[in-house]
Short mmCIF file of N, CA and C in Angstrom, two decimals:
data_model
loop_
_atom_site.label_atom_id
_atom_site.label_comp_id
_atom_site.label_asym_id
_atom_site.label_seq_id
_atom_site.Cartn_x
_atom_site.Cartn_y
_atom_site.Cartn_z
N UNK I 252 -29.93 -0.90 5.60
CA UNK I 252 -29.72 0.40 5.04
C UNK I 252 -30.38 1.42 5.96
N UNK I 253 -29.66 2.49 6.25
CA UNK I 253 -30.20 3.56 7.09
C UNK I 253 -30.93 4.57 6.22
N UNK I 254 -32.13 4.95 6.66
CA UNK I 254 -32.96 5.88 5.92
C UNK I 254 -33.25 7.09 6.80
N UNK I 255 -33.04 8.30 6.25
CA UNK I 255 -33.34 9.54 6.97
C UNK I 255 -34.55 10.19 6.33
N UNK I 256 -35.53 10.57 7.16
CA UNK I 256 -36.76 11.19 6.69
C UNK I 256 -36.81 12.62 7.20
N UNK I 257 -37.01 13.58 6.30
CA UNK I 257 -37.14 14.98 6.66
C UNK I 257 -38.51 15.45 6.20
N UNK I 258 -39.34 15.89 7.13
CA UNK I 258 -40.71 16.32 6.86
C UNK I 258 -40.78 17.82 7.16
N UNK I 259 -41.19 18.63 6.19
CA UNK I 259 -41.24 20.07 6.38
C UNK I 259 -42.39 20.69 5.59
N UNK I 260 -42.61 21.98 5.81
CA UNK I 260 -43.67 22.70 5.11
C UNK I 260 -43.14 23.26 3.79
N UNK I 261 -44.07 23.74 2.96
CA UNK I 261 -43.68 24.36 1.69
C UNK I 261 -44.29 25.75 1.59
N UNK I 262 -43.69 26.58 0.77
CA UNK I 262 -44.21 27.90 0.45
C UNK I 262 -44.06 28.07 -1.06
N UNK I 263 -45.16 28.28 -1.74
CA UNK I 263 -45.17 28.39 -3.21
C UNK I 263 -44.59 27.14 -3.86
N UNK I 264 -44.82 25.99 -3.24
CA UNK I 264 -44.38 24.73 -3.81
C UNK I 264 -42.94 24.35 -3.52
N UNK I 265 -42.20 25.21 -2.85
CA UNK I 265 -40.81 24.96 -2.52
C UNK I 265 -40.66 24.70 -1.03
N UNK I 266 -39.69 23.86 -0.62
CA UNK I 266 -39.49 23.62 0.82
C UNK I 266 -39.23 24.93 1.56
N UNK I 267 -39.90 25.13 2.68
CA UNK I 267 -39.79 26.38 3.43
C UNK I 267 -38.94 26.23 4.68
N UNK I 268 -38.96 25.08 5.29
CA UNK I 268 -38.23 24.79 6.52
C UNK I 268 -38.63 25.72 7.66
N UNK I 269 -39.91 26.17 7.66
CA UNK I 269 -40.43 26.94 8.80
C UNK I 269 -40.48 26.04 10.03
N UNK I 270 -40.70 24.78 9.82
CA UNK I 270 -40.61 23.75 10.86
C UNK I 270 -40.08 22.49 10.18
N UNK I 271 -39.39 21.69 10.93
CA UNK I 271 -38.80 20.46 10.38
C UNK I 271 -38.92 19.35 11.41
N UNK I 272 -39.32 18.17 10.94
CA UNK I 272 -39.34 16.97 11.78
C UNK I 272 -38.47 15.94 11.08
N UNK I 273 -37.52 15.38 11.83
CA UNK I 273 -36.61 14.39 11.25
C UNK I 273 -36.78 13.05 11.95
N UNK I 274 -36.68 12.00 11.17
CA UNK I 274 -36.79 10.63 11.68
C UNK I 274 -35.75 9.78 10.97
N UNK I 275 -35.41 8.66 11.58
CA UNK I 275 -34.52 7.69 10.96
C UNK I 275 -35.07 6.29 11.20
N UNK I 276 -34.81 5.42 10.25
CA UNK I 276 -35.14 4.00 10.44
C UNK I 276 -34.20 3.16 9.61
N UNK I 277 -34.14 1.89 9.93
CA UNK I 277 -33.28 0.95 9.21
C UNK I 277 -34.20 -0.03 8.48
N UNK I 278 -33.85 -0.32 7.23
CA UNK I 278 -34.66 -1.23 6.43
C UNK I 278 -33.73 -2.07 5.55
N UNK I 279 -34.20 -3.21 5.14
CA UNK I 279 -33.45 -4.11 4.28
C UNK I 279 -33.13 -3.43 2.95
N UNK I 280 -31.92 -3.63 2.43
CA UNK I 280 -31.52 -3.03 1.16
C UNK I 280 -32.42 -3.45 -0.01
N UNK I 281 -33.04 -4.61 0.10
CA UNK I 281 -33.88 -5.12 -0.97
C UNK I 281 -35.34 -4.68 -0.85
N UNK I 282 -35.62 -3.79 0.10
CA UNK I 282 -37.00 -3.33 0.30
C UNK I 282 -37.47 -2.55 -0.93
N UNK I 283 -38.74 -2.68 -1.23
CA UNK I 283 -39.29 -1.98 -2.39
C UNK I 283 -39.50 -0.50 -2.07
N UNK I 284 -39.63 0.29 -3.12
CA UNK I 284 -39.89 1.73 -2.94
C UNK I 284 -41.20 1.93 -2.19
N UNK I 285 -42.16 1.09 -2.46
CA UNK I 285 -43.45 1.19 -1.78
C UNK I 285 -43.31 1.00 -0.28
N UNK I 286 -42.55 0.00 0.15
CA UNK I 286 -42.35 -0.23 1.58
C UNK I 286 -41.62 0.93 2.24
N UNK I 287 -40.62 1.48 1.58
CA UNK I 287 -39.89 2.62 2.12
C UNK I 287 -40.81 3.83 2.23
N UNK I 288 -41.61 4.07 1.19
CA UNK I 288 -42.55 5.19 1.21
C UNK I 288 -43.57 5.05 2.32
N UNK I 289 -44.10 3.87 2.51
CA UNK I 289 -45.09 3.64 3.57
C UNK I 289 -44.50 3.89 4.96
N UNK I 290 -43.28 3.43 5.19
CA UNK I 290 -42.62 3.64 6.47
C UNK I 290 -42.36 5.12 6.70
N UNK I 291 -41.88 5.83 5.68
CA UNK I 291 -41.59 7.26 5.80
C UNK I 291 -42.87 8.05 6.07
N UNK I 292 -43.94 7.74 5.35
CA UNK I 292 -45.21 8.43 5.57
C UNK I 292 -45.77 8.15 6.95
N UNK I 293 -45.58 6.93 7.43
CA UNK I 293 -46.03 6.57 8.78
C UNK I 293 -45.32 7.42 9.82
N UNK I 294 -44.01 7.55 9.71
CA UNK I 294 -43.24 8.35 10.66
C UNK I 294 -43.62 9.83 10.60
N UNK I 295 -44.01 10.30 9.41
CA UNK I 295 -44.39 11.70 9.24
C UNK I 295 -45.86 11.96 9.61
N UNK I 296 -46.59 10.91 9.98
CA UNK I 296 -48.00 11.07 10.34
C UNK I 296 -48.90 11.25 9.14
N UNK I 297 -48.49 10.73 7.99
CA UNK I 297 -49.26 10.88 6.76
C UNK I 297 -49.79 9.55 6.22
N UNK I 298 -49.97 8.58 7.09
CA UNK I 298 -50.52 7.29 6.67
C UNK I 298 -51.92 7.51 6.11
N UNK I 299 -52.19 6.94 4.96
CA UNK I 299 -53.51 7.05 4.35
C UNK I 299 -53.71 8.28 3.49
N UNK I 300 -52.75 9.18 3.46
CA UNK I 300 -52.84 10.40 2.65
C UNK I 300 -52.27 10.08 1.26
N UNK I 301 -53.06 10.35 0.22
CA UNK I 301 -52.56 10.11 -1.13
C UNK I 301 -51.44 11.10 -1.42
N UNK I 302 -50.43 10.61 -2.14
CA UNK I 302 -49.27 11.46 -2.41
C UNK I 302 -48.62 11.08 -3.73
N UNK I 303 -47.78 11.97 -4.20
CA UNK I 303 -46.97 11.73 -5.39
C UNK I 303 -45.54 11.50 -4.93
N UNK I 304 -44.92 10.44 -5.42
CA UNK I 304 -43.56 10.09 -5.03
C UNK I 304 -42.64 10.20 -6.24
N UNK I 305 -41.53 10.90 -6.05
CA UNK I 305 -40.55 11.09 -7.11
C UNK I 305 -39.26 10.42 -6.67
N UNK I 306 -38.70 9.59 -7.55
CA UNK I 306 -37.49 8.82 -7.26
C UNK I 306 -36.28 9.52 -7.86
N UNK I 307 -35.32 9.85 -7.02
CA UNK I 307 -34.06 10.45 -7.46
C UNK I 307 -32.94 9.49 -7.12
N UNK I 308 -31.75 9.75 -7.61
CA UNK I 308 -30.61 8.85 -7.39
C UNK I 308 -30.30 8.65 -5.92
N UNK I 309 -30.41 9.71 -5.13
CA UNK I 309 -30.01 9.64 -3.72
C UNK I 309 -31.17 9.44 -2.77
N UNK I 310 -32.40 9.44 -3.26
CA UNK I 310 -33.53 9.26 -2.37
C UNK I 310 -34.86 9.51 -3.05
N UNK I 311 -35.86 9.76 -2.21
CA UNK I 311 -37.23 9.97 -2.69
C UNK I 311 -37.74 11.32 -2.21
N UNK I 312 -38.66 11.90 -2.96
CA UNK I 312 -39.39 13.07 -2.53
C UNK I 312 -40.87 12.71 -2.57
N UNK I 313 -41.54 12.88 -1.43
CA UNK I 313 -42.95 12.55 -1.33
C UNK I 313 -43.72 13.84 -1.11
N UNK I 314 -44.71 14.10 -1.99
CA UNK I 314 -45.53 15.30 -1.88
C UNK I 314 -46.97 14.88 -1.61
N UNK I 315 -47.42 15.00 -0.35
CA UNK I 315 -48.80 14.64 -0.01
C UNK I 315 -49.79 15.58 -0.72
N UNK I 316 -50.80 15.03 -1.33
CA UNK I 316 -51.80 15.82 -2.04
C UNK I 316 -52.69 16.58 -1.06
N UNK I 317 -52.91 17.85 -1.33
CA UNK I 317 -53.79 18.66 -0.49
C UNK I 317 -53.11 19.25 0.74
N UNK I 318 -51.82 19.06 0.88
CA UNK I 318 -51.06 19.58 2.02
C UNK I 318 -49.92 20.44 1.48
N UNK I 319 -49.56 21.46 2.20
CA UNK I 319 -48.41 22.29 1.85
C UNK I 319 -47.20 21.76 2.62
N UNK I 320 -46.88 20.51 2.32
CA UNK I 320 -45.79 19.83 3.02
C UNK I 320 -45.05 18.94 2.03
N UNK I 321 -43.82 18.56 2.40
CA UNK I 321 -43.02 17.67 1.57
C UNK I 321 -42.22 16.76 2.51
N UNK I 322 -41.96 15.55 2.05
CA UNK I 322 -41.18 14.58 2.82
C UNK I 322 -40.01 14.14 1.95
N UNK I 323 -38.80 14.36 2.45
CA UNK I 323 -37.59 13.93 1.76
C UNK I 323 -37.09 12.65 2.41
N UNK I 324 -36.74 11.66 1.60
CA UNK I 324 -36.23 10.38 2.09
C UNK I 324 -34.84 10.20 1.49
N UNK I 325 -33.83 10.14 2.35
CA UNK I 325 -32.44 9.99 1.90
C UNK I 325 -31.88 8.66 2.40
N UNK I 326 -31.08 8.02 1.55
CA UNK I 326 -30.49 6.72 1.87
C UNK I 326 -29.01 6.88 2.21
N UNK I 327 -28.55 6.12 3.20
CA UNK I 327 -27.13 6.12 3.56
C UNK I 327 -26.56 4.72 3.41
#
């Protein structure tokens, strides 16, 4: 499964897209949400940062605590 990661800043809690970093990786379809989240955070340079993860039908939204940033994870 192909996974697209979009890492950007926020303004007032909403995505701002003042800067954007995009990454892609391939992972097994049976991978757990935890494994996908860890890989996405690693690519975004947020390894070890506590975050809140929200699961939506088409992907994940990761909000690192204490940062004005958001990471969107989309599945293809």
